[in-house]
Amino acid sequence: MALIVQKFGGTSVGDVERIRNVARRVVATVDAGNEVAVVVSAMAGETNALVKLAREVAGGPPPPREYDVLVATGEQKTSALLSMAIQALGRRARSFSGAQIGMRTDASHTRARIESVDAAKIRSVLRDGVVAVIAGFQGIDEEGNITTLGRGASDTSAVAVAAALGADVCEINTDVEGVFTSDPNLVPAARKLDRIAYDEMLEMASLGAKVLQRRSVLFAKRFGIPIHVRSSFSEAEGTWVLAEENVMERLVVSGVTYDRNEAKVRVRGVKDQPGVAAAVFELLAQADIVVDMIVQNLGHDGTTDMTFTVPLGDYERALEITRGCISKIGAEAIDGDDTIAKVSIVGLGMKDHAGVAARMFRVLAQEGINIQMISTSEIKTSVVVDEKYTDLAVRALHAAFVESGASEPVPES
Ligand code: ASP
Ligand code: MG
């Protein structure tokens, strides 16, 4: 007998027939002799509809506390409906809101952080042979206010529940068959990965792959919870997200990702002296703007250039803030570009292979694609290119690194 947490995303519970399908899957898992806690998202489109309603009624950005009360209803609705559907199949189930299972968070409305989960409460339900159907995406703060955890955060709720229970696996049931080597809409040759390491998945999630919320992977890594990403609509095995030592094949490149939602800001001719970078990036941080890549050139004649990228949605504000400190940092000019894309390759095998970045640059050069910025970590290389080359770059890199099958099997011990 295993203890399994099954999470179902919005499309998996998108209508009555799909909710019944999920109920059948949950029952099959119970009948196979497992203890099951389920975490659900709101029905597809529901959260967006609630957010829109809130904006309309508030006539501007909605007050955060009331926004949370409203959007948390989406998941609550699904948990009740799924519990009914499981009961209609003759099994015992009970729905729970985040508050009811003691999903304690901090008080930052709309993007709260999970602090603890009342595992004893869920365990006692499961021990009675009842399926716990838990509303994802929400919690409760110290004062008893309803909080939500940020868009896409039902994944994180599920992993938090799995960690609290010490579950054997956290299944993420979704509308794709697993984690792919690239976006199949863009790269027809993209294939499903059988296994991927937490660190690779973390990079891929940060770099634009949407299958898992990044924070859920961080949790899973920290608590050692295996994640199984699979389709709600098929029986096939999906992708296992695991500790590095359990990933048998270290692909040099296991994923090619892209992100069109970035923009770059360039500060030209700033004084080459201590404090300049601090001045700019402190102001951006105060404005809650997350800076991604930063490139600073070698100084010459006492001045230097600095370029950085920010999320597309923060571009105008970032430009304005940077312009605001022009005199303080003694910059000659500030400009930017919001028609860029970040294209990245990710893979554990990069750790022990020289020349992967060089090969990436060569592949792009052969396609005539100019590289505007570069950043690297131990297991990824990212470049910024003109947005219009996104598809070409991703396809060429996938062909060169993934379709060619470059991999390094771990020697048997
Ligand atoms: N319903 C929430 C959203 O759409 C949370 C989730 O589905 O993960 O962001
Ligand atoms: Mg999601």
Short mmCIF file of C-alpha atoms and ligand atoms in Angstrom, two decimals:
data_model
loop_
_atom_site.label_atom_id
_atom_site.label_comp_id
_atom_site.label_asym_id
_atom_site.label_seq_id
_atom_site.Cartn_x
_atom_site.Cartn_y
_atom_site.Cartn_z
CA MET A 1 0.00 0.00 0.00
CA ALA A 2 1.24 3.41 -0.90
CA LEU A 3 0.25 6.89 0.17
CA ILE A 4 -0.41 8.89 -2.98
CA VAL A 5 -1.25 12.56 -3.44
CA GLN A 6 -3.02 13.10 -6.76
CA LYS A 7 -3.31 16.63 -8.09
CA PHE A 8 -5.67 17.43 -10.96
CA GLY A 9 -5.31 20.67 -12.93
CA GLY A 10 -7.99 22.95 -14.36
CA THR A 11 -8.47 21.25 -17.75
CA SER A 12 -8.64 17.83 -16.06
CA VAL A 13 -11.71 19.01 -14.12
CA GLY A 14 -12.98 21.37 -16.81
CA ASP A 15 -16.53 19.99 -17.11
CA VAL A 16 -18.91 17.44 -15.61
CA GLU A 17 -17.68 14.54 -17.75
CA ARG A 18 -14.08 15.32 -16.86
CA ILE A 19 -14.86 15.51 -13.16
CA ARG A 20 -16.44 12.05 -13.48
CA ASN A 21 -13.31 10.84 -15.28
CA VAL A 22 -11.14 12.12 -12.43
CA ALA A 23 -13.43 10.44 -9.89
CA ARG A 24 -12.98 7.12 -11.72
CA ARG A 25 -9.21 7.53 -11.68
CA VAL A 26 -9.18 8.32 -7.97
CA VAL A 27 -11.38 5.30 -7.24
CA ALA A 28 -9.12 3.06 -9.34
CA THR A 29 -6.13 4.24 -7.31
CA VAL A 30 -7.98 3.52 -4.05
CA ASP A 31 -9.11 0.11 -5.32
CA ALA A 32 -5.50 -0.74 -6.12
CA GLY A 33 -4.98 -0.59 -2.36
CA ASN A 34 -3.59 2.92 -1.88
CA GLU A 35 -4.40 5.73 0.49
CA VAL A 36 -5.25 8.80 -1.58
CA ALA A 37 -5.39 12.52 -0.88
CA VAL A 38 -6.48 14.62 -3.86
CA VAL A 39 -5.65 18.27 -4.51
CA VAL A 40 -7.65 20.13 -7.14
CA SER A 41 -7.40 23.30 -9.19
CA ALA A 42 -10.34 25.46 -10.20
CA MET A 43 -12.20 24.37 -13.34
CA ALA A 44 -10.48 25.64 -16.51
CA GLY A 45 -11.09 29.36 -17.02
CA GLU A 46 -12.68 29.80 -13.59
CA THR A 47 -9.82 31.69 -11.91
CA ASN A 48 -9.48 34.04 -14.88
CA ALA A 49 -13.22 34.72 -14.80
CA LEU A 50 -13.08 35.49 -11.06
CA VAL A 51 -10.07 37.78 -11.50
CA LYS A 52 -11.91 39.66 -14.25
CA LEU A 53 -15.02 40.00 -12.11
CA ALA A 54 -12.94 41.37 -9.23
CA ARG A 55 -11.33 44.00 -11.46
CA GLU A 56 -14.66 45.07 -12.88
CA VAL A 57 -16.35 45.48 -9.53
CA ALA A 58 -13.36 47.09 -7.81
CA GLY A 59 -12.90 49.49 -10.73
CA GLY A 60 -9.12 48.98 -10.52
CA PRO A 61 -6.74 46.63 -8.74
CA PRO A 62 -8.96 44.69 -6.29
CA PRO A 63 -8.25 44.89 -2.53
CA PRO A 64 -5.98 41.87 -1.92
CA ARG A 65 -7.85 40.38 1.03
CA GLU A 66 -11.17 40.32 -0.82
CA TYR A 67 -9.48 39.12 -4.02
CA ASP A 68 -8.23 36.07 -2.12
CA VAL A 69 -11.65 35.34 -0.64
CA LEU A 70 -13.11 35.47 -4.13
CA VAL A 71 -10.57 33.50 -6.18
CA ALA A 72 -10.28 30.78 -3.51
CA THR A 73 -13.90 29.83 -4.28
CA GLY A 74 -12.83 28.33 -7.63
CA GLU A 75 -10.91 25.48 -6.01
CA GLN A 76 -13.53 25.05 -3.31
CA LYS A 77 -16.17 24.47 -5.96
CA THR A 78 -14.09 21.75 -7.64
CA SER A 79 -13.33 20.00 -4.35
CA ALA A 80 -17.03 19.73 -3.51
CA LEU A 81 -17.98 18.54 -7.02
CA LEU A 82 -15.22 15.93 -7.16
CA SER A 83 -16.14 14.66 -3.71
CA MET A 84 -19.76 14.28 -4.89
CA ALA A 85 -18.59 12.44 -8.03
CA ILE A 86 -16.49 10.01 -5.96
CA GLN A 87 -19.44 9.41 -3.62
CA ALA A 88 -21.66 8.78 -6.66
CA LEU A 89 -19.33 5.87 -7.45
CA GLY A 90 -20.10 4.42 -4.04
CA ARG A 91 -16.88 5.43 -2.29
CA ARG A 92 -16.30 7.68 0.69
CA ALA A 93 -14.84 11.14 0.08
CA ARG A 94 -14.86 14.48 1.84
CA SER A 95 -13.95 17.93 0.56
CA PHE A 96 -11.74 20.36 2.46
CA SER A 97 -10.80 23.99 1.98
CA GLY A 98 -7.22 25.04 2.64
CA ALA A 99 -8.27 26.40 6.02
CA GLN A 100 -9.92 23.12 7.00
CA ILE A 101 -6.69 21.15 6.56
CA GLY A 102 -4.64 23.78 8.36
CA MET A 103 -2.75 24.99 5.29
CA ARG A 104 -1.09 27.81 7.24
CA THR A 105 0.55 30.60 5.23
CA ASP A 106 2.05 33.99 5.87
CA ALA A 107 -0.17 37.04 5.42
CA SER A 108 0.96 38.19 1.96
CA HIS A 109 -2.34 38.11 0.13
CA THR A 110 -2.34 36.94 -3.52
CA ARG A 111 1.13 35.39 -3.17
CA ALA A 112 1.25 33.84 0.26
CA ARG A 113 3.93 31.37 1.32
CA ILE A 114 3.06 28.04 2.92
CA GLU A 115 4.30 27.68 6.51
CA SER A 116 2.76 24.39 7.64
CA VAL A 117 0.07 21.81 6.96
CA ASP A 118 -1.97 19.92 9.57
CA ALA A 119 -0.92 16.43 8.51
CA ALA A 120 -2.63 14.78 11.50
CA LYS A 121 -5.98 16.07 10.30
CA ILE A 122 -5.57 14.62 6.79
CA ARG A 123 -4.16 11.37 8.12
CA SER A 124 -7.14 10.77 10.36
CA VAL A 125 -9.45 11.20 7.37
CA LEU A 126 -7.42 8.77 5.26
CA ARG A 127 -7.22 6.25 8.08
CA ASP A 128 -11.02 6.09 8.11
CA GLY A 129 -10.90 4.98 4.49
CA VAL A 130 -12.11 8.35 3.20
CA VAL A 131 -10.55 10.17 0.23
CA ALA A 132 -9.61 13.73 1.23
CA VAL A 133 -10.37 16.12 -1.63
CA ILE A 134 -8.46 19.31 -0.90
CA ALA A 135 -8.86 22.70 -2.54
CA GLY A 136 -5.45 23.77 -3.89
CA PHE A 137 -4.04 27.29 -4.28
CA GLN A 138 -5.28 28.53 -0.90
CA GLY A 139 -4.50 28.67 2.77
CA ILE A 140 -5.19 30.64 5.91
CA ASP A 141 -3.02 33.11 7.79
CA GLU A 142 -2.45 33.46 11.53
CA GLU A 143 -5.46 35.75 11.87
CA GLY A 144 -7.76 33.37 10.03
CA ASN A 145 -7.82 35.31 6.75
CA ILE A 146 -8.10 33.30 3.54
CA THR A 147 -4.95 33.61 1.44
CA THR A 148 -3.99 32.42 -2.05
CA LEU A 149 -0.57 31.27 -3.16
CA GLY A 150 -0.15 32.81 -6.62
CA ARG A 151 -1.27 31.69 -10.09
CA GLY A 152 -0.57 28.07 -10.86
CA ALA A 153 0.09 27.28 -7.20
CA SER A 154 -2.14 24.25 -6.84
CA ASP A 155 0.96 22.28 -7.81
CA THR A 156 2.67 23.71 -4.76
CA SER A 157 -0.32 22.93 -2.52
CA ALA A 158 -0.15 19.32 -3.71
CA VAL A 159 3.56 18.91 -3.04
CA ALA A 160 3.18 20.59 0.37
CA VAL A 161 0.45 18.11 1.28
CA ALA A 162 2.62 15.24 0.01
CA ALA A 163 5.58 16.49 2.05
CA ALA A 164 3.51 16.90 5.20
CA LEU A 165 2.11 13.37 4.84
CA GLY A 166 5.45 11.88 3.81
CA ALA A 167 3.67 10.54 0.71
CA ASP A 168 5.35 8.03 -1.59
CA VAL A 169 4.58 10.12 -4.66
CA CYS A 170 2.91 13.36 -5.69
CA GLU A 171 1.14 12.79 -9.01
CA ILE A 172 0.54 15.89 -11.09
CA ASN A 173 -2.25 14.93 -13.46
CA THR A 174 -2.52 17.41 -16.29
CA ASP A 175 -3.41 17.90 -19.96
CA VAL A 176 0.00 16.84 -21.33
CA GLU A 177 1.70 13.48 -21.13
CA GLY A 178 4.68 14.61 -19.14
CA VAL A 179 7.71 16.86 -19.40
CA PHE A 180 8.90 17.21 -22.98
CA THR A 181 12.32 18.00 -24.38
CA SER A 182 10.77 21.15 -25.86
CA ASP A 183 7.40 22.70 -26.61
CA PRO A 184 5.73 20.13 -28.93
CA ASN A 185 3.67 22.93 -30.52
CA LEU A 186 6.87 24.41 -31.79
CA VAL A 187 9.09 21.37 -32.18
CA PRO A 188 7.27 18.36 -33.66
CA ALA A 189 10.21 16.09 -32.79
CA ALA A 190 10.01 16.93 -29.08
CA ARG A 191 9.68 13.81 -26.97
CA LYS A 192 8.53 12.95 -23.49
CA LEU A 193 11.26 12.42 -20.92
CA ASP A 194 10.97 9.36 -18.67
CA ARG A 195 12.94 10.92 -15.84
CA ILE A 196 14.34 14.33 -15.06
CA ALA A 197 16.26 15.66 -12.05
CA TYR A 198 14.80 18.28 -9.71
CA ASP A 199 17.51 20.75 -10.71
CA GLU A 200 16.82 20.33 -14.42
CA MET A 201 13.11 20.77 -13.81
CA LEU A 202 13.78 23.88 -11.71
CA GLU A 203 15.77 25.43 -14.54
CA MET A 204 13.17 24.46 -17.10
CA ALA A 205 10.34 25.89 -15.00
CA SER A 206 12.23 29.19 -14.54
CA LEU A 207 13.02 29.30 -18.23
CA GLY A 208 9.47 29.14 -19.49
CA ALA A 209 8.33 25.49 -19.36
CA LYS A 210 4.83 25.70 -17.90
CA VAL A 211 4.10 22.15 -16.86
CA LEU A 212 4.97 22.61 -13.16
CA GLN A 213 5.01 25.66 -10.95
CA ARG A 214 8.62 26.26 -9.98
CA ARG A 215 7.92 26.53 -6.27
CA SER A 216 6.37 23.05 -6.24
CA VAL A 217 9.65 21.61 -7.56
CA LEU A 218 11.64 23.44 -4.88
CA PHE A 219 9.41 21.88 -2.22
CA ALA A 220 9.68 18.44 -3.77
CA LYS A 221 13.45 18.71 -3.88
CA ARG A 222 13.71 19.95 -0.31
CA PHE A 223 11.53 17.14 1.07
CA GLY A 224 12.60 14.45 -1.38
CA ILE A 225 9.10 13.86 -2.77
CA PRO A 226 9.07 12.14 -6.19
CA ILE A 227 6.76 13.94 -8.62
CA HIS A 228 5.06 12.01 -11.39
CA VAL A 229 3.76 14.35 -14.12
CA ARG A 230 1.21 12.50 -16.24
CA SER A 231 -1.90 12.90 -18.34
CA SER A 232 -5.37 12.78 -16.77
CA PHE A 233 -6.64 11.34 -20.03
CA SER A 234 -4.41 8.30 -20.49
CA GLU A 235 -2.97 5.44 -18.49
CA ALA A 236 0.54 5.95 -19.84
CA GLU A 237 3.50 6.62 -17.56
CA GLY A 238 4.47 10.26 -17.60
CA THR A 239 7.71 11.88 -16.44
CA TRP A 240 9.23 11.29 -13.03
CA VAL A 241 10.94 14.26 -11.38
CA LEU A 242 13.53 12.83 -9.01
CA ALA A 243 16.79 13.35 -7.17
CA GLU A 244 19.76 13.46 -9.50
CA GLU A 245 21.13 10.07 -8.39
CA ASN A 246 17.88 8.40 -9.51
CA VAL A 247 18.08 9.76 -13.04
CA MET A 248 19.92 7.04 -14.91
CA GLU A 249 20.68 8.81 -18.13
CA ARG A 250 22.42 12.15 -17.92
CA LEU A 251 21.42 13.82 -21.14
CA VAL A 252 23.79 16.55 -22.21
CA VAL A 253 20.72 18.57 -23.07
CA SER A 254 17.35 17.37 -21.78
CA GLY A 255 15.38 20.49 -22.61
CA VAL A 256 15.31 23.41 -25.01
CA THR A 257 13.10 26.18 -23.66
CA TYR A 258 12.13 29.69 -24.66
CA ASP A 259 10.52 32.69 -23.06
CA ARG A 260 9.14 35.61 -25.04
CA ASN A 261 8.02 37.40 -21.90
CA GLU A 262 11.16 39.35 -21.26
CA ALA A 263 12.46 42.76 -22.23
CA LYS A 264 15.89 44.30 -21.95
CA VAL A 265 17.03 47.65 -20.63
CA ARG A 266 20.38 49.12 -21.60
CA VAL A 267 22.23 51.77 -19.62
CA ARG A 268 25.02 53.32 -21.61
CA GLY A 269 28.08 55.20 -20.45
CA VAL A 270 27.65 54.91 -16.70
CA LYS A 271 30.52 55.86 -14.42
CA ASP A 272 32.80 52.88 -13.86
CA GLN A 273 32.87 53.17 -10.09
CA PRO A 274 31.54 51.45 -6.96
CA GLY A 275 27.84 51.85 -6.19
CA VAL A 276 26.41 52.26 -9.67
CA ALA A 277 24.93 48.78 -10.00
CA ALA A 278 23.74 48.89 -6.41
CA ALA A 279 21.89 52.17 -7.02
CA VAL A 280 19.98 50.86 -10.04
CA PHE A 281 19.18 47.35 -8.82
CA GLU A 282 18.16 48.45 -5.31
CA LEU A 283 15.50 50.70 -6.81
CA LEU A 284 14.27 47.91 -9.08
CA ALA A 285 14.15 45.51 -6.14
CA GLN A 286 12.18 48.02 -4.08
CA ALA A 287 9.67 48.15 -6.93
CA ASP A 288 9.45 44.34 -6.76
CA ILE A 289 10.86 43.96 -10.26
CA VAL A 290 12.72 40.69 -10.67
CA VAL A 291 15.82 41.18 -12.80
CA ASP A 292 16.92 38.11 -14.69
CA MET A 293 20.10 38.43 -16.76
CA ILE A 294 22.64 41.16 -16.10
CA VAL A 295 25.59 41.94 -18.31
CA GLN A 296 28.17 44.60 -17.60
CA ASN A 297 30.94 45.33 -20.04
CA LEU A 298 34.54 45.98 -19.17
CA GLY A 299 35.02 49.64 -18.48
CA HIS A 300 36.92 51.94 -20.84
CA ASP A 301 37.65 55.67 -20.46
CA GLY A 302 36.06 55.54 -16.99
CA THR A 303 32.65 54.49 -18.21
CA THR A 304 30.88 51.23 -18.91
CA ASP A 305 27.60 49.80 -20.29
CA MET A 306 25.14 47.68 -18.39
CA THR A 307 22.27 45.65 -19.82
CA PHE A 308 19.66 43.63 -17.96
CA THR A 309 16.39 41.83 -18.61
CA VAL A 310 13.09 42.10 -16.75
CA PRO A 311 9.66 40.48 -17.20
CA LEU A 312 7.82 42.04 -20.14
CA GLY A 313 5.03 43.24 -17.84
CA ASP A 314 7.52 45.31 -15.82
CA TYR A 315 9.34 46.78 -18.81
CA GLU A 316 7.84 50.29 -18.81
CA ARG A 317 8.26 50.64 -15.05
CA ALA A 318 11.84 49.38 -15.20
CA LEU A 319 12.69 51.91 -17.92
CA GLU A 320 11.13 54.71 -15.91
CA ILE A 321 12.93 53.74 -12.69
CA THR A 322 16.27 53.46 -14.49
CA ARG A 323 15.75 56.83 -16.20
CA GLY A 324 14.98 58.26 -12.76
CA CYS A 325 18.53 57.58 -11.59
CA ILE A 326 20.29 58.87 -14.72
CA SER A 327 21.93 61.81 -12.96
CA LYS A 328 22.88 59.81 -9.87
CA ILE A 329 24.76 57.18 -11.88
CA GLY A 330 25.94 59.57 -14.57
CA ALA A 331 24.58 57.57 -17.51
CA GLU A 332 24.77 58.89 -21.07
CA ALA A 333 21.67 57.18 -22.37
CA ILE A 334 19.08 54.58 -21.47
CA ASP A 335 17.15 52.55 -24.00
CA GLY A 336 15.54 49.17 -24.25
CA ASP A 337 13.92 46.53 -26.40
CA ASP A 338 10.80 44.51 -25.71
CA THR A 339 11.04 42.34 -28.83
CA ILE A 340 13.52 39.83 -27.45
CA ALA A 341 13.32 36.19 -26.46
CA LYS A 342 15.40 34.06 -24.16
CA VAL A 343 16.30 30.65 -25.54
CA SER A 344 17.96 28.11 -23.27
CA ILE A 345 19.35 24.62 -23.17
CA VAL A 346 19.27 22.63 -19.91
CA GLY A 347 20.92 19.36 -19.00
CA LEU A 348 22.75 17.62 -16.17
CA GLY A 349 25.33 16.29 -18.63
CA MET A 350 26.61 19.84 -19.17
CA LYS A 351 28.39 19.52 -15.84
CA ASP A 352 30.89 17.10 -17.29
CA HIS A 353 30.99 18.04 -20.95
CA ALA A 354 33.17 20.84 -22.23
CA GLY A 355 32.17 22.84 -25.26
CA VAL A 356 28.38 22.61 -24.96
CA ALA A 357 27.97 26.39 -24.93
CA ALA A 358 30.37 26.78 -27.84
CA ARG A 359 28.36 24.29 -29.83
CA MET A 360 25.16 26.16 -29.00
CA PHE A 361 26.64 29.40 -30.31
CA ARG A 362 27.84 27.66 -33.48
CA VAL A 363 24.36 26.23 -34.17
CA LEU A 364 22.85 29.70 -33.81
CA ALA A 365 25.54 31.25 -35.99
CA GLN A 366 24.83 28.71 -38.74
CA GLU A 367 21.22 29.92 -38.73
CA GLY A 368 22.41 33.53 -38.93
CA ILE A 369 21.01 34.35 -35.49
CA ASN A 370 22.80 37.07 -33.57
CA ILE A 371 23.27 36.58 -29.83
CA GLN A 372 22.57 39.70 -27.76
CA MET A 373 23.25 38.40 -24.26
CA ILE A 374 24.51 35.18 -22.69
CA SER A 375 24.17 33.70 -19.24
CA THR A 376 25.17 30.33 -17.88
CA SER A 377 24.83 28.14 -14.82
CA GLU A 378 26.23 24.70 -14.12
CA ILE A 379 23.41 22.98 -16.02
CA LYS A 380 22.08 25.60 -18.46
CA THR A 381 23.09 28.13 -21.06
CA SER A 382 20.70 30.92 -22.04
CA VAL A 383 20.93 33.46 -24.82
CA VAL A 384 18.85 36.50 -25.65
CA VAL A 385 18.00 36.82 -29.33
CA ASP A 386 15.66 38.88 -31.47
CA GLU A 387 12.16 37.58 -30.79
CA LYS A 388 11.52 36.85 -34.45
CA TYR A 389 14.15 34.08 -34.38
CA THR A 390 12.62 32.21 -31.43
CA ASP A 391 11.14 29.31 -33.40
CA LEU A 392 14.16 28.90 -35.62
CA ALA A 393 16.58 28.95 -32.68
CA VAL A 394 14.59 26.45 -30.62
CA ARG A 395 14.18 24.03 -33.54
CA ALA A 396 17.83 24.22 -34.55
CA LEU A 397 19.04 23.63 -30.99
CA HIS A 398 16.64 20.76 -30.46
CA ALA A 399 17.82 19.13 -33.68
CA ALA A 400 21.48 19.58 -32.79
CA PHE A 401 21.37 18.48 -29.17
CA VAL A 402 18.29 16.34 -28.54
CA GLU A 403 17.47 14.67 -31.86
CA SER A 404 21.12 13.77 -32.26
CA GLY A 405 20.73 11.80 -29.02
CA ALA A 406 23.77 13.13 -27.20
CA SER A 407 23.73 11.47 -23.80
CA GLU A 408 26.03 10.13 -21.21
CA PRO A 409 24.76 7.03 -19.40
CA VAL A 410 25.75 6.89 -15.75
CA PRO A 411 28.18 4.00 -15.31
CA GLU A 412 26.68 1.12 -13.35
CA SER A 413 27.96 0.94 -9.81
N1 ASP B 1 -6.58 28.11 -10.14
C1 ASP B 1 -5.33 28.74 -9.90
C2 ASP B 1 -4.81 29.41 -11.16
O1 ASP B 1 -5.37 29.31 -12.21
C3 ASP B 1 -4.30 27.83 -9.31
C4 ASP B 1 -3.95 26.62 -10.18
O2 ASP B 1 -4.73 26.20 -11.02
O3 ASP B 1 -2.88 26.07 -9.96
O4 ASP B 1 -3.76 30.02 -11.13
MG MG B 2 -0.81 24.63 -13.66
#
